[in-house]
PDB file of C-alpha atoms in Angstrom:
ATOM      1  CA  MET A   1      -0.075   0.105  -0.212  1.00  0.00           C
ATOM      2  CA  LYS A   2       1.214   3.129  -0.767  1.00  0.00           C
ATOM      3  CA  GLN A   3      -0.360   7.012  -0.318  1.00  0.00           C
ATOM      4  CA  THR A   4      -2.067   8.035  -2.788  1.00  0.00           C
ATOM      5  CA  ILE A   5      -3.942  11.236  -4.522  1.00  0.00           C
ATOM      6  CA  ASN A   6      -7.075  11.457  -6.694  1.00  0.00           C
ATOM      7  CA  LEU A   7      -8.772  14.291  -8.019  1.00  0.00           C
ATOM      8  CA  SER A   8     -12.207  13.377  -9.694  1.00  0.00           C
ATOM      9  CA  ARG A   9     -12.992  14.158 -13.191  1.00  0.00           C
ATOM     10  CA  ASP A  10     -14.905  17.247 -12.911  1.00  0.00           C
ATOM     11  CA  GLY A  11     -12.435  18.346 -10.398  1.00  0.00           C
ATOM     12  CA  LYS A  12     -14.781  18.520  -7.319  1.00  0.00           C
ATOM     13  CA  LEU A  13     -13.813  16.061  -5.719  1.00  0.00           C
ATOM     14  CA  ILE A  14     -10.182  14.963  -3.868  1.00  0.00           C
ATOM     15  CA  GLN A  15      -9.410  10.841  -2.557  1.00  0.00           C
ATOM     16  CA  ILE A  16      -6.332  11.219  -0.366  1.00  0.00           C
ATOM     17  CA  PHE A  17      -5.557   7.594   0.699  1.00  0.00           C
ATOM     18  CA  ILE A  18      -2.920   7.497   4.366  1.00  0.00           C
ATOM     19  CA  PRO A  19      -1.829   3.978   4.854  1.00  0.00           C
ATOM     20  CA  ALA A  20      -2.041   3.859   8.622  1.00  0.00           C
ATOM     21  CA  GLN A  21      -3.524   0.905  10.959  1.00  0.00           C
ATOM     22  CA  LEU A  22      -4.962   1.178  14.269  1.00  0.00           C
ATOM     23  CA  GLY A  23      -2.963  -0.192  17.327  1.00  0.00           C
ATOM     24  CA  ARG A  24      -3.159   0.525  21.113  1.00  0.00           C
ATOM     25  CA  HIS A  25      -0.398   2.471  22.240  1.00  0.00           C
ATOM     26  CA  GLY A  26      -0.490   2.855  26.022  1.00  0.00           C
ATOM     27  CA  GLY A  27      -3.642   0.818  26.747  1.00  0.00           C
ATOM     28  CA  ARG A  28      -5.453   3.442  24.435  1.00  0.00           C
ATOM     29  CA  LYS A  29      -6.176   3.096  20.353  1.00  0.00           C
ATOM     30  CA  THR A  30      -4.909   5.238  18.078  1.00  0.00           C
ATOM     31  CA  ILE A  31      -3.879   5.887  14.532  1.00  0.00           C
ATOM     32  CA  LEU A  32      -0.187   4.177  13.954  1.00  0.00           C
ATOM     33  CA  SER A  33       1.837   5.730  10.801  1.00  0.00           C
ATOM     34  CA  PRO A  34       2.950   3.094   8.439  1.00  0.00           C
ATOM     35  CA  THR A  35       6.452   3.142  10.324  1.00  0.00           C
ATOM     36  CA  GLY A  36       4.637   1.973  13.369  1.00  0.00           C
ATOM     37  CA  HIS A  37       4.356   5.470  15.242  1.00  0.00           C
ATOM     38  CA  PRO A  38       1.729   7.297  16.939  1.00  0.00           C
ATOM     39  CA  VAL A  39       0.313  10.357  14.315  1.00  0.00           C
ATOM     40  CA  ASN A  40       0.440  12.584  16.696  1.00  0.00           C
ATOM     41  CA  PRO A  41       3.534  11.755  19.023  1.00  0.00           C
ATOM     42  CA  ASP A  42       3.437  15.356  20.222  1.00  0.00           C
ATOM     43  CA  ARG A  43       0.607  15.315  22.499  1.00  0.00           C
ATOM     44  CA  ASN A  44      -0.017  13.772  25.591  1.00  0.00           C
ATOM     45  CA  ASP A  45      -0.779  10.037  25.275  1.00  0.00           C
ATOM     46  CA  GLU A  46      -4.322  10.843  26.970  1.00  0.00           C
ATOM     47  CA  ALA A  47      -6.423  13.000  28.710  1.00  0.00           C
ATOM     48  CA  ASP A  48      -6.252  13.148  32.948  1.00  0.00           C
ATOM     49  CA  VAL A  49      -9.744  13.043  32.731  1.00  0.00           C
ATOM     50  CA  THR A  50      -9.679  13.007  36.496  1.00  0.00           C
ATOM     51  CA  LEU A  51      -8.093  16.112  36.567  1.00  0.00           C
ATOM     52  CA  LEU A  52      -9.798  17.818  33.635  1.00  0.00           C
ATOM     53  CA  ASN A  53     -13.581  16.398  35.404  1.00  0.00           C
ATOM     54  CA  ALA A  54     -12.450  18.843  38.695  1.00  0.00           C
ATOM     55  CA  LEU A  55     -11.257  21.623  37.411  1.00  0.00           C
ATOM     56  CA  ILE A  56     -15.448  21.294  35.385  1.00  0.00           C
ATOM     57  CA  ARG A  57     -16.849  20.713  38.330  1.00  0.00           C
ATOM     58  CA  ALA A  58     -15.050  23.530  40.440  1.00  0.00           C
ATOM     59  CA  TYR A  59     -16.743  26.201  38.038  1.00  0.00           C
ATOM     60  CA  ARG A  60     -19.509  24.316  38.045  1.00  0.00           C
ATOM     61  CA  TRP A  61     -20.027  24.178  42.271  1.00  0.00           C
ATOM     62  CA  ASN A  62     -18.552  27.910  41.966  1.00  0.00           C
ATOM     63  CA  ARG A  63     -21.327  29.290  39.882  1.00  0.00           C
ATOM     64  CA  TRP A  64     -24.028  27.451  41.609  1.00  0.00           C
ATOM     65  CA  LEU A  65     -22.343  29.612  44.563  1.00  0.00           C
ATOM     66  CA  ALA A  66     -22.732  32.307  43.088  1.00  0.00           C
ATOM     67  CA  LYS A  67     -25.983  31.417  42.006  1.00  0.00           C
ATOM     68  CA  GLY A  68     -26.885  31.430  45.687  1.00  0.00           C
ATOM     69  CA  LYS A  69     -28.150  27.777  44.626  1.00  0.00           C
ATOM     70  CA  TYR A  70     -26.168  26.847  47.776  1.00  0.00           C
ATOM     71  CA  ASN A  71     -24.861  28.577  50.383  1.00  0.00           C
ATOM     72  CA  SER A  72     -21.970  26.139  51.456  1.00  0.00           C
ATOM     73  CA  VAL A  73     -19.400  23.658  50.760  1.00  0.00           C
ATOM     74  CA  LYS A  74     -21.134  21.508  52.738  1.00  0.00           C
ATOM     75  CA  GLU A  75     -24.641  21.427  51.518  1.00  0.00           C
ATOM     76  CA  ILE A  76     -22.445  21.224  47.891  1.00  0.00           C
ATOM     77  CA  ALA A  77     -20.939  18.570  49.651  1.00  0.00           C
ATOM     78  CA  ALA A  78     -24.379  16.816  50.936  1.00  0.00           C
ATOM     79  CA  ASP A  79     -25.885  17.084  47.636  1.00  0.00           C
ATOM     80  CA  GLU A  80     -23.542  15.447  45.522  1.00  0.00           C
ATOM     81  CA  GLY A  81     -22.558  12.917  47.930  1.00  0.00           C
ATOM     82  CA  ILE A  82     -19.035  13.682  48.936  1.00  0.00           C
ATOM     83  CA  ASN A  83     -18.187  12.965  52.674  1.00  0.00           C
ATOM     84  CA  SER A  84     -15.522  15.503  52.939  1.00  0.00           C
ATOM     85  CA  PRO A  85     -16.490  19.256  52.232  1.00  0.00           C
ATOM     86  CA  SER A  86     -12.645  20.065  52.479  1.00  0.00           C
ATOM     87  CA  TYR A  87     -12.208  17.884  49.328  1.00  0.00           C
ATOM     88  CA  VAL A  88     -15.171  20.255  47.708  1.00  0.00           C
ATOM     89  CA  SER A  89     -13.216  22.958  49.123  1.00  0.00           C
ATOM     90  CA  ARG A  90      -9.545  21.871  47.729  1.00  0.00           C
ATOM     91  CA  ILE A  91     -11.276  21.100  43.825  1.00  0.00           C
ATOM     92  CA  LEU A  92     -13.297  24.999  44.502  1.00  0.00           C
ATOM     93  CA  ARG A  93      -9.459  26.551  44.406  1.00  0.00           C
ATOM     94  CA  LEU A  94      -9.040  25.275  41.265  1.00  0.00           C
ATOM     95  CA  THR A  95     -10.536  28.937  39.809  1.00  0.00           C
ATOM     96  CA  LEU A  96      -7.344  30.437  41.076  1.00  0.00           C
ATOM     97  CA  LEU A  97      -5.884  29.022  38.329  1.00  0.00           C
ATOM     98  CA  ALA A  98      -3.988  31.377  36.009  1.00  0.00           C
ATOM     99  CA  PRO A  99      -5.457  31.278  32.819  1.00  0.00           C
ATOM    100  CA  ASP A 100      -3.040  29.357  31.101  1.00  0.00           C
ATOM    101  CA  ILE A 101      -2.751  26.177  33.540  1.00  0.00           C
ATOM    102  CA  GLN A 102      -6.483  26.481  33.392  1.00  0.00           C
ATOM    103  CA  GLU A 103      -6.527  26.200  29.101  1.00  0.00           C
ATOM    104  CA  ALA A 104      -3.346  23.685  29.089  1.00  0.00           C
ATOM    105  CA  ILE A 105      -5.697  21.308  31.752  1.00  0.00           C
ATOM    106  CA  LEU A 106      -8.176  21.585  29.534  1.00  0.00           C
ATOM    107  CA  ASN A 107      -6.633  21.558  26.206  1.00  0.00           C
ATOM    108  CA  SER A 108      -4.011  18.377  27.796  1.00  0.00           C
ATOM    109  CA  THR A 109      -0.833  20.696  26.733  1.00  0.00           C
ATOM    110  CA  HIS A 110       0.193  20.444  30.559  1.00  0.00           C
ATOM    111  CA  PRO A 111       2.447  18.709  31.962  1.00  0.00           C
ATOM    112  CA  ALA A 112       2.455  15.155  31.818  1.00  0.00           C
ATOM    113  CA  ASN A 113       3.291  13.990  35.554  1.00  0.00           C
ATOM    114  CA  LEU A 114       0.700  17.047  36.579  1.00  0.00           C
ATOM    115  CA  THR A 115      -2.006  15.386  38.246  1.00  0.00           C
ATOM    116  CA  LEU A 116      -5.017  16.723  40.772  1.00  0.00           C
ATOM    117  CA  ALA A 117      -3.434  15.153  43.719  1.00  0.00           C
ATOM    118  CA  ASP A 118      -0.195  18.033  42.570  1.00  0.00           C
ATOM    119  CA  PHE A 119      -3.754  20.899  43.421  1.00  0.00           C
ATOM    120  CA  MET A 120      -4.682  19.247  46.679  1.00  0.00           C
ATOM    121  CA  ASP A 121      -2.550  21.452  48.797  1.00  0.00           C
ATOM    122  CA  PRO A 122      -2.136  24.663  48.739  1.00  0.00           C
ATOM    123  CA  PHE A 123      -0.838  26.693  46.263  1.00  0.00           C
ATOM    124  CA  PRO A 124      -0.056  29.921  45.305  1.00  0.00           C
ATOM    125  CA  HIS A 125      -2.415  32.994  44.339  1.00  0.00           C
ATOM    126  CA  LEU A 126       0.365  34.801  42.414  1.00  0.00           C
ATOM    127  CA  TRP A 127       0.627  32.630  38.993  1.00  0.00           C
ATOM    128  CA  GLU A 128       3.913  33.584  38.393  1.00  0.00           C
ATOM    129  CA  LEU A 129       4.193  31.488  41.181  1.00  0.00           C
ATOM    130  CA  GLN A 130       1.719  29.066  40.734  1.00  0.00           C
ATOM    131  CA  ARG A 131       3.370  28.582  36.934  1.00  0.00           C
ATOM    132  CA  LYS A 132       6.942  27.955  38.838  1.00  0.00           C
ATOM    133  CA  GLN A 133       5.383  25.519  40.892  1.00  0.00           C
ATOM    134  CA  PHE A 134       3.732  23.476  38.593  1.00  0.00           C
ATOM    135  CA  GLY A 135       6.179  23.472  35.490  1.00  0.00           C
ATOM    136  CA  PHE A 136       4.846  25.944  33.023  1.00  0.00           C
TER     137      PHE A 136
END
């Protein structure tokens, strides 16, 4: 199999064939190039779903507090079935991250070794200090 490009007679349709195969890379299905390497190796192998979901939850819970749906983190914890209101507080703290750090988490371009556990301890409020602490 080799790479081919075909143009229809009327010039309205281009058909491109690139030999590739589906394979497993890090336990996940991915498209492999003819050499056997992932097509986009510059990206993280997979999104950190736990961290991503925590950031999403943080904004949802923050919005609920701002709109008055809940008056405290204790109420959120009770309604969400979370045993520890302090966990809710630690997740809410993610809304204080520098915008570029949040964007990197959303785009899965943050350092691959950075996990939710790294954000559970108190971190600086100054964005520049956050960037240093978390490797940005």
